[in-house]
Backbone as a printed PyTorch tensor [residue, N CA C, xyz], in Angstrom:
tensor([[[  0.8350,  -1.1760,   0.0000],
         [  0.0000,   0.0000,   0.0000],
         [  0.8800,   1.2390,   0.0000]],

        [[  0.3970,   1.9930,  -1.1160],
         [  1.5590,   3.4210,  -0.9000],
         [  0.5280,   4.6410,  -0.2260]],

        [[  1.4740,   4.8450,   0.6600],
         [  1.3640,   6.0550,   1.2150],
         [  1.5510,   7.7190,   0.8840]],

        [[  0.8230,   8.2030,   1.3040],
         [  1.4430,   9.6370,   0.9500],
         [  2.8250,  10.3750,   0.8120]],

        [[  3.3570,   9.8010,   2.1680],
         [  4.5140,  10.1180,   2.0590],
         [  5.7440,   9.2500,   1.2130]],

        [[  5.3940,   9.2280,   0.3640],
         [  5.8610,   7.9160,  -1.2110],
         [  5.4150,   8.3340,  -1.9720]],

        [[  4.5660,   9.1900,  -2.4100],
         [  4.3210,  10.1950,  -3.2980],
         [  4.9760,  11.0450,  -3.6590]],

        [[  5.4750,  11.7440,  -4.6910],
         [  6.1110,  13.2420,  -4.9980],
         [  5.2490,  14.0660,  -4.5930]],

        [[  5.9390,  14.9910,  -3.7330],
         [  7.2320,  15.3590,  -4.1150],
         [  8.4900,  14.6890,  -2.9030]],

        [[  7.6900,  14.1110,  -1.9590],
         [  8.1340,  13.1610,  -0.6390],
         [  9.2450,  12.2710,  -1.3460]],

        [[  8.8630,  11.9230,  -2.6130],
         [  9.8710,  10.4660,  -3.1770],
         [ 11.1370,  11.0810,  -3.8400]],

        [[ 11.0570,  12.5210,  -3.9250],
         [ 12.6880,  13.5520,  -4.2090],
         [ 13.6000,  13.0780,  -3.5850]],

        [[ 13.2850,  13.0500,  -2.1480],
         [ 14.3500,  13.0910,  -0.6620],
         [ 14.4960,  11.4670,  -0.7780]],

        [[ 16.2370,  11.4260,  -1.0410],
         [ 16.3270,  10.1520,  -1.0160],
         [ 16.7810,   9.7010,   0.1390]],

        [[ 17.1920,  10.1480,   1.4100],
         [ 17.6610,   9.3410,   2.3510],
         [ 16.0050,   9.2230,   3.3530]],

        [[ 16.1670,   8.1480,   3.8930],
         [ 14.7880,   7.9990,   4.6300],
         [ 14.3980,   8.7070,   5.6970]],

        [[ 15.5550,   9.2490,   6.3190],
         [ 15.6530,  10.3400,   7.2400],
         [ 15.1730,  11.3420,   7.6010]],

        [[ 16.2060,  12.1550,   6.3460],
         [ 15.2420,  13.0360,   6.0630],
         [ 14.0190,  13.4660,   5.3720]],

        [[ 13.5570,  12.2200,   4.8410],
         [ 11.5500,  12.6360,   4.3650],
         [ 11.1380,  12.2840,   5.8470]],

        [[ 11.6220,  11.5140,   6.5150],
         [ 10.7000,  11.5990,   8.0630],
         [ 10.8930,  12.9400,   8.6560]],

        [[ 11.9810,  12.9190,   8.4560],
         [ 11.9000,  14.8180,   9.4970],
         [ 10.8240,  15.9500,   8.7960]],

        [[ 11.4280,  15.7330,   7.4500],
         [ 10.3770,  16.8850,   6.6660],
         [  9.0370,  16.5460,   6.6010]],

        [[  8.7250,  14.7590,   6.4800],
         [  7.1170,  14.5920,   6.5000],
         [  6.4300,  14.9970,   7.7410]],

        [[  7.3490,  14.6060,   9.2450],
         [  6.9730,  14.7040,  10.5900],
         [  6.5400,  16.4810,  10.7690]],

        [[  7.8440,  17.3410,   9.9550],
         [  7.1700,  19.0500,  10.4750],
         [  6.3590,  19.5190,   9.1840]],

        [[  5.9030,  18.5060,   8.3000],
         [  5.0200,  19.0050,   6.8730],
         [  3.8990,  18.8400,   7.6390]],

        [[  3.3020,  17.8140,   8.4470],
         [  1.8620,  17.3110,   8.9000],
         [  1.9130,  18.3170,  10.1630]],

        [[  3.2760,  18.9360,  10.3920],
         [  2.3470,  19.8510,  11.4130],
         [  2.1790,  20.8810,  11.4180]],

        [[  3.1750,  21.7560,   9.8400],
         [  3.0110,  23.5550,   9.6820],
         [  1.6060,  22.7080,   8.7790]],

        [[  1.3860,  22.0170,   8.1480],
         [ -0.3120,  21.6330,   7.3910],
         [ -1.4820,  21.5610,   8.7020]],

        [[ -1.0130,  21.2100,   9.7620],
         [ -2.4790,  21.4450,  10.9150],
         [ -2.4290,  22.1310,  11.0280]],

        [[ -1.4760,  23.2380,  11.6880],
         [ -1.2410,  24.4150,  11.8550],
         [ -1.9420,  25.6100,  11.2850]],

        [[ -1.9160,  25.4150,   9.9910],
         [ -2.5260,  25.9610,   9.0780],
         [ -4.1030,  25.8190,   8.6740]],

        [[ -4.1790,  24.6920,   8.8420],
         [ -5.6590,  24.3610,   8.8940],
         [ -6.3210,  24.4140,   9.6720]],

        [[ -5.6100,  25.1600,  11.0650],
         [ -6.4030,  24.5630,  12.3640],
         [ -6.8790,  26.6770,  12.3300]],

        [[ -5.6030,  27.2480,  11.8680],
         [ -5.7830,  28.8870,  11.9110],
         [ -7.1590,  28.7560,  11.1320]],

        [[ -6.8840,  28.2290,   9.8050],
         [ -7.9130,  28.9340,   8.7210],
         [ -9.3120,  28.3970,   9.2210]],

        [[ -9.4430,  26.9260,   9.7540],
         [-11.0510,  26.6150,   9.4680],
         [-11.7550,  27.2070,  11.3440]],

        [[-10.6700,  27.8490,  12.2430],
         [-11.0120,  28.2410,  13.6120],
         [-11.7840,  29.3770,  12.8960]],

        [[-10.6900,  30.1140,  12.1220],
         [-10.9090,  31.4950,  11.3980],
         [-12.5330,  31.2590,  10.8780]],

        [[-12.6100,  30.4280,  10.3060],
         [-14.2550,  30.7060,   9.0670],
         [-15.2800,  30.4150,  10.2050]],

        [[-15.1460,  29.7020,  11.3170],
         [-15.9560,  29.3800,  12.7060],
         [-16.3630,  30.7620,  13.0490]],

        [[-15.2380,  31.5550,  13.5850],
         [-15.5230,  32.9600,  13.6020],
         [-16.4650,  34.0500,  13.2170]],

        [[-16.3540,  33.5670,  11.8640],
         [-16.5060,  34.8230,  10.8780],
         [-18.4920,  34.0060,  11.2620]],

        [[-18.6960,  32.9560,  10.8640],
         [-19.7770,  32.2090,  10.8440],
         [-20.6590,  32.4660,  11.9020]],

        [[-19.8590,  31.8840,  13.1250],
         [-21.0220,  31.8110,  14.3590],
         [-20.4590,  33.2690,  15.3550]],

        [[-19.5060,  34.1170,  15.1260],
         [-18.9710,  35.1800,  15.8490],
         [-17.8030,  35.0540,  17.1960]],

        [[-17.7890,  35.3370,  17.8820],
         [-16.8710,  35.3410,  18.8780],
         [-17.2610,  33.8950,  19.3820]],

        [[-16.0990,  33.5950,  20.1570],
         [-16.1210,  32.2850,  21.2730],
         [-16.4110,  32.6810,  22.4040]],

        [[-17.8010,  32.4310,  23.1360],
         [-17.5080,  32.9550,  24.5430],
         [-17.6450,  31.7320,  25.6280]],

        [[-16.5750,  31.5570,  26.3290],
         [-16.1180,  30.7470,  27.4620],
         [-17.1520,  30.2840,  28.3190]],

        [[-17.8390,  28.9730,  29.0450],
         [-18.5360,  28.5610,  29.8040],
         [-20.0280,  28.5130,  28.6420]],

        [[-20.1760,  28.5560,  27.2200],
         [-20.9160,  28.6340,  26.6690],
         [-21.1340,  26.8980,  26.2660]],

        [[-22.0700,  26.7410,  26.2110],
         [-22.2700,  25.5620,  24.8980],
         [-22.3020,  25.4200,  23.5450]],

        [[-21.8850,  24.4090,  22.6700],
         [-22.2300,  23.7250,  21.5470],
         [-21.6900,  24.7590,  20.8880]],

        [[-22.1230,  25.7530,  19.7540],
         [-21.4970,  26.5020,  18.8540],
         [-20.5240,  27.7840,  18.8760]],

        [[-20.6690,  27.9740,  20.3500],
         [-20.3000,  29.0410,  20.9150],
         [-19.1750,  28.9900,  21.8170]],

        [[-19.0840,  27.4030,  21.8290],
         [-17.6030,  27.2950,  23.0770],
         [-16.4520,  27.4290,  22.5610]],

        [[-15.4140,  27.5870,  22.9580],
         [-14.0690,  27.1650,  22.5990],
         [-13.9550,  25.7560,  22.0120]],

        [[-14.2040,  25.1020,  23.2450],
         [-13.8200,  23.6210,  23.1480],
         [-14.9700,  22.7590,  21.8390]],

        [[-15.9640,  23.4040,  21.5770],
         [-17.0700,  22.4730,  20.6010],
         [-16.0200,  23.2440,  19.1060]],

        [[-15.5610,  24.3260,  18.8690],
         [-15.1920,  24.6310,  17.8760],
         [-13.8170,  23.8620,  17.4120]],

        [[-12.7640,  23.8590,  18.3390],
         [-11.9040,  23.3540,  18.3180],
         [-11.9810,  21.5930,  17.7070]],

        [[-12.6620,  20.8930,  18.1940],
         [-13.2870,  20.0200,  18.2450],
         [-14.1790,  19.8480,  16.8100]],

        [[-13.8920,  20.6480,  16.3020],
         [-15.4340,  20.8360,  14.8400],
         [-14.1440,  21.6570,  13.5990]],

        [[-13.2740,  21.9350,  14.2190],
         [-12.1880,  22.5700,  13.5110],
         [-11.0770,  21.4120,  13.1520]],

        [[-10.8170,  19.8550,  13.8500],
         [ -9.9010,  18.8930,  13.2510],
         [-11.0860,  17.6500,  12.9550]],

        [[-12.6270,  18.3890,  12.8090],
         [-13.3780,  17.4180,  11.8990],
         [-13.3450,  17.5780,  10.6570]],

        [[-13.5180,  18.6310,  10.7760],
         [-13.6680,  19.6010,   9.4430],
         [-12.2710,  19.0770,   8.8410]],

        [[-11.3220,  19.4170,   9.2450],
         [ -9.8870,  19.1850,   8.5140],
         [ -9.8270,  17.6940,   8.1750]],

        [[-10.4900,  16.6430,   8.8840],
         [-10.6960,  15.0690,   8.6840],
         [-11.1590,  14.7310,   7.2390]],

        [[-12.6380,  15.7380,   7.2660],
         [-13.1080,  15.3130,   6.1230],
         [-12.5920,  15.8320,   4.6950]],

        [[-11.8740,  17.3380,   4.8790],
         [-11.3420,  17.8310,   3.6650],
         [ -9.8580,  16.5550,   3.4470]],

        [[ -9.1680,  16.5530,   4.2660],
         [ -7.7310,  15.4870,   3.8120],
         [ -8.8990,  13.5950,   3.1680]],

        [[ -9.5040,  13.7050,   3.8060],
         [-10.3810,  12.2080,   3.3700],
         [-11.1010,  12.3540,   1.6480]],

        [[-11.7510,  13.1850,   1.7260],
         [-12.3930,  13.9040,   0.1940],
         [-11.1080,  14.3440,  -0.7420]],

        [[ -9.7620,  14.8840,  -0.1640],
         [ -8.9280,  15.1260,  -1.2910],
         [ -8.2050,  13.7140,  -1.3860]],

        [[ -7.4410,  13.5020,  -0.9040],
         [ -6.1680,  12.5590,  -0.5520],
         [ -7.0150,  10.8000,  -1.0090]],

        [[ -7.6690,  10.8550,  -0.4550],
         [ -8.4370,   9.4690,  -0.4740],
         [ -9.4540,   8.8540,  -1.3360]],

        [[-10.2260,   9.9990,  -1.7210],
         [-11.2990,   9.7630,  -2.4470],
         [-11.1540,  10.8170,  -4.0290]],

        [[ -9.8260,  11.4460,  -4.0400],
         [ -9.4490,  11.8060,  -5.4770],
         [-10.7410,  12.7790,  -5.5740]],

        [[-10.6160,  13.6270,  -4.8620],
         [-11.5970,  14.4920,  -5.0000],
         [-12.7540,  14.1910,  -5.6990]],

        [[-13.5850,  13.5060,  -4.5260],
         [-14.9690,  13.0240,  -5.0550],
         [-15.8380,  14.4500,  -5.7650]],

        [[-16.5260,  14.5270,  -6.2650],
         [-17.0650,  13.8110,  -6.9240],
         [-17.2090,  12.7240,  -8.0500]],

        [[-15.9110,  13.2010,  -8.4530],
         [-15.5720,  12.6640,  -9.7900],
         [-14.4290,  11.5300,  -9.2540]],

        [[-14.7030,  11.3060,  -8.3330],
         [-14.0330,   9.8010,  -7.8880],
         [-14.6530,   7.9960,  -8.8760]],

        [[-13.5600,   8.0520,  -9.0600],
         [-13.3080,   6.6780,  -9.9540],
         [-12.4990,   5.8430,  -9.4840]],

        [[-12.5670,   4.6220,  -8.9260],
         [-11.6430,   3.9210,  -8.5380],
         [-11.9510,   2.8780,  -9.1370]],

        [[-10.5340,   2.4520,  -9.4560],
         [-10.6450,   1.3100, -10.3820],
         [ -9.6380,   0.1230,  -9.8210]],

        [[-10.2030,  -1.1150,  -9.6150],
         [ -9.1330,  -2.0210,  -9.5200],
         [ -8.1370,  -2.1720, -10.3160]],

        [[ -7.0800,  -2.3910, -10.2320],
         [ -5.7730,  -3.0320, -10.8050],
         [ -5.4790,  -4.2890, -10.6910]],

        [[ -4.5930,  -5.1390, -11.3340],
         [ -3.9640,  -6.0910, -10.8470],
         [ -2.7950,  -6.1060, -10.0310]],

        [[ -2.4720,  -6.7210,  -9.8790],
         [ -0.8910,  -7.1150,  -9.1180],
         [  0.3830,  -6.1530, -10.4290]],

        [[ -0.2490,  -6.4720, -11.6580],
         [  0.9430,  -6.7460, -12.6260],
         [  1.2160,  -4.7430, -12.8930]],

        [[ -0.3390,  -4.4890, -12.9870],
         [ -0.5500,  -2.9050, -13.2890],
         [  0.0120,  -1.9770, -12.0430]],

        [[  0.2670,  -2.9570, -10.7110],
         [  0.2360,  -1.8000,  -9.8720],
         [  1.6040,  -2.0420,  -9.9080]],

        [[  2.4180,  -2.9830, -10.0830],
         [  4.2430,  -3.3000, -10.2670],
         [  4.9670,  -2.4430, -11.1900]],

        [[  3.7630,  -2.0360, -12.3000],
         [  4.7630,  -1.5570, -13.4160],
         [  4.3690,   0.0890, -12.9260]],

        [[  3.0060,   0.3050, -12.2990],
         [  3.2580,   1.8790, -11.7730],
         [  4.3910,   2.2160, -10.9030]],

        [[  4.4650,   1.3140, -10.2880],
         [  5.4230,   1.5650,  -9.1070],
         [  6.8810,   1.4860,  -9.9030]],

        [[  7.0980,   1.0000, -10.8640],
         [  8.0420,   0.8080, -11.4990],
         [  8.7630,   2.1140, -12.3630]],

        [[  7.0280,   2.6950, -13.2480],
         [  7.2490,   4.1470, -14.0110],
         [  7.7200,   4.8060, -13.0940]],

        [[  7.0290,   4.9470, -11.6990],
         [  7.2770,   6.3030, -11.1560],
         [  8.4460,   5.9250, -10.3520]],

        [[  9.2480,   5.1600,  -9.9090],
         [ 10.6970,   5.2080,  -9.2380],
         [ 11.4060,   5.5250, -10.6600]],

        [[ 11.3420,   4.8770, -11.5300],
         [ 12.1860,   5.9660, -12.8870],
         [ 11.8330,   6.9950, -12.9630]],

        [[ 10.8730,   7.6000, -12.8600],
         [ 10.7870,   8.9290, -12.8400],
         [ 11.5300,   9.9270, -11.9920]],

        [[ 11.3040,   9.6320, -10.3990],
         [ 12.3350,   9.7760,  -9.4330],
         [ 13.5690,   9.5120,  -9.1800]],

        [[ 13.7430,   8.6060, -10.1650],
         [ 15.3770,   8.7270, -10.5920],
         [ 15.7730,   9.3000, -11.2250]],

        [[ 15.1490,   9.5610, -12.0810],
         [ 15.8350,  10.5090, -13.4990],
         [ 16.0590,  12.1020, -12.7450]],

        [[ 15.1720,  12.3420, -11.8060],
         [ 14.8720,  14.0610, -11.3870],
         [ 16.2930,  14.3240, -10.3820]],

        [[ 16.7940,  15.2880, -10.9800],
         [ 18.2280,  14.9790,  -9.9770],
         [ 17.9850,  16.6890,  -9.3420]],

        [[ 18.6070,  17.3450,  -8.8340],
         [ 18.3660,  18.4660,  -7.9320],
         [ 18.8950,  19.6730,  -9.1420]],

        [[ 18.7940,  20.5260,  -9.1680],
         [ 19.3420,  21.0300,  -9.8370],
         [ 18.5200,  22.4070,  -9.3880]],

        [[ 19.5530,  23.8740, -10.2740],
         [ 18.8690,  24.9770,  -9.2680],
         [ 17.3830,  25.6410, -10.0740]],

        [[ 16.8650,  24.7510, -11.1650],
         [ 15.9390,  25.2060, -11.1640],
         [ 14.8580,  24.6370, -10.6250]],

        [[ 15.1450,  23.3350, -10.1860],
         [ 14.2630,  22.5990,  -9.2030],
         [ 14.2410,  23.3990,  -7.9060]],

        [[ 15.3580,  23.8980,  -7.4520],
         [ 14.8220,  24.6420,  -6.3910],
         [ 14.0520,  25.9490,  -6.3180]],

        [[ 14.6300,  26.9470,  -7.5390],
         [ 13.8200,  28.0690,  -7.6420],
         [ 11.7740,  27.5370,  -7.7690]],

        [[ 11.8220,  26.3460,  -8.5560],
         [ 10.6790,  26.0410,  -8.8340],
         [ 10.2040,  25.6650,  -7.2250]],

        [[ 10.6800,  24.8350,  -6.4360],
         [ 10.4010,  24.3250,  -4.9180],
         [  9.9720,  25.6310,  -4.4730]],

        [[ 10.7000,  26.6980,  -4.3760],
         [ 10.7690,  27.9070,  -3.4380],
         [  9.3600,  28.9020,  -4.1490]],

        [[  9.3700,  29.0160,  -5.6370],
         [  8.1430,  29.5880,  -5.9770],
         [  7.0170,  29.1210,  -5.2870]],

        [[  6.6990,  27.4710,  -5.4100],
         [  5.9520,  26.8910,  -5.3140],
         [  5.3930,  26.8770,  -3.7270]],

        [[  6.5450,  26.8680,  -3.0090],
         [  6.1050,  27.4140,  -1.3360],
         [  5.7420,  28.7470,  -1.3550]],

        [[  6.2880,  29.8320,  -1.6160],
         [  5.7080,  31.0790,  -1.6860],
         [  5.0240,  31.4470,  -2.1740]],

        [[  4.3290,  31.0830,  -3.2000],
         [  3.0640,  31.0930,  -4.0300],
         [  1.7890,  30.2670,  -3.1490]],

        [[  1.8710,  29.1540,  -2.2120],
         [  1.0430,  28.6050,  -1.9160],
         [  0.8520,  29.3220,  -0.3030]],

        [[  1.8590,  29.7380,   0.4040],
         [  1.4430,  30.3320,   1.8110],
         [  1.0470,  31.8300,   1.1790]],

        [[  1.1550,  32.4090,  -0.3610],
         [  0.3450,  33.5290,  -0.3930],
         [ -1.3250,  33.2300,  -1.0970]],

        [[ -1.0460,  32.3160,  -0.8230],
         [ -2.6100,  32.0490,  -1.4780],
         [ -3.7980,  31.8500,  -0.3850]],

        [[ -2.4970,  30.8530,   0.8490],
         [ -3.1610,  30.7300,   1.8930],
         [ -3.9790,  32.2890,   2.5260]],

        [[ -2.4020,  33.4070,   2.5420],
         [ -3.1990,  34.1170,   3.2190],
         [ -3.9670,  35.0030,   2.1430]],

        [[ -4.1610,  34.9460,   1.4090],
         [ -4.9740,  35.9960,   0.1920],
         [ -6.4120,  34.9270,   0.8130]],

        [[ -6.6270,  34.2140,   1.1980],
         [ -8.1500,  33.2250,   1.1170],
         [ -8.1390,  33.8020,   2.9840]],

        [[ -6.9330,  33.5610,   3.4730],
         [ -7.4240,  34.6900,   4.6260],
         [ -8.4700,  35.5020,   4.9180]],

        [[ -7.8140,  36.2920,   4.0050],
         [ -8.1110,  38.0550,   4.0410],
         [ -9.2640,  37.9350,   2.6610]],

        [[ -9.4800,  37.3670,   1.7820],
         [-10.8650,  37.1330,   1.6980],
         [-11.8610,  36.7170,   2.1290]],

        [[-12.1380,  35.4920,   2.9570],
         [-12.5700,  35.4780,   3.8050],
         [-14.0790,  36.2830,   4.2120]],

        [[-13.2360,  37.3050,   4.5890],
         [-14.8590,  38.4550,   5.7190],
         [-15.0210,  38.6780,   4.7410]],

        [[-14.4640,  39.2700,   3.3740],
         [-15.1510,  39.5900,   2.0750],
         [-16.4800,  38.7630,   1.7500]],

        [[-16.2520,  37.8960,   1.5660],
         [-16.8520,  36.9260,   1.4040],
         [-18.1320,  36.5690,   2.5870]],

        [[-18.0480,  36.7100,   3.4750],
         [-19.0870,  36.2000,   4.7270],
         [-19.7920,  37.3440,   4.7300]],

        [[-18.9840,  38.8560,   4.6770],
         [-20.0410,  40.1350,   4.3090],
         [-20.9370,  39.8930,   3.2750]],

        [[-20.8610,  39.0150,   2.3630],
         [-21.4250,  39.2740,   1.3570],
         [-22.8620,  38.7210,   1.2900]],

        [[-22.4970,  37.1760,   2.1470],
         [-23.7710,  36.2830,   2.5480],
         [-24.2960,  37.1200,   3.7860]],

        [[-25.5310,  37.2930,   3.6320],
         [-26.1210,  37.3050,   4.5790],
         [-27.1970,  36.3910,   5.0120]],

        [[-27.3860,  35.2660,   5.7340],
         [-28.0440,  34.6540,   5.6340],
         [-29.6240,  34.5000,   6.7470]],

        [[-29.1360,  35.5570,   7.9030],
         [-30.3020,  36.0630,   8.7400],
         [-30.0950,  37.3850,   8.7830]],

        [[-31.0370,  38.5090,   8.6090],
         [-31.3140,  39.4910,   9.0880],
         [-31.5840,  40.3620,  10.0190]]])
């Protein structure tokens, strides 16, 4: 069974080491991040958290509704190939040997080089500005719904 972290761009890093170090602090600046943004849309949604409250309004029910929420988005992308349009298809033994086969040649052939990194480094800075541009859209966005009066 392959795992995520056996996926590219994880299958670059050839010593085993270090994809554990980088997979171990990837899964946690990724909660991190997910835990800011979907606390954040709780906010904007049901308003402040106030303490000794119940159900939508507590700390602890949001928090709690904030690594569900993150459950089901990593389950719907990662797992289910972004359902809707999820297709899963059996393989054989023979089809899944020779994938596994294309893609370690593939990962062999990719050797480091500095436009692989300029491309790595775009590709991080382009994606934590996207993060926060969906930030700061956001209240744009929740101003816009109004859904009680």
């Amino acid at each position: 069974m392959e795992t995520i972290w056996e996926r590219y761009p994880f299958s670059l890093i050839k010593h085993d080491g270090w994809r554990r170090v980088v997979s171990f602090f990837g899964i946690i600046a990724i909660a991190l991040a997910m835990h800011f943004f979907f606390y954040f849309a709780q906010e904007l949604t049901w308003g402040e958290a106030i303490r000794g409250t119940r159900r939508d309004f507590a700390p602890d029910w949001r928090w709690l509704h904030v690594g569900e929420t993150a459950v089901f988005f990593l389950v719907h992308h990662w797992f289910m190939d972004n359902w809707p349009a999820w297709k899963m298809a059996p393989k054989t033994a023979a089809e899944i040997q020779r994938d596994h086969e294309a893609r370690q040649a593939m990962v062999d052939d990719i050797r480091w080089t500095p436009g692989l990194g300029w491309g790595v480094g775009t590709g991080a800075l382009v994606g934590v500005a996207v993060y926060f541009v969906a930030v700061w859209a956001l209240p744009i966005f929740y101003n816009a719904i109004t859904v009680i009066e």
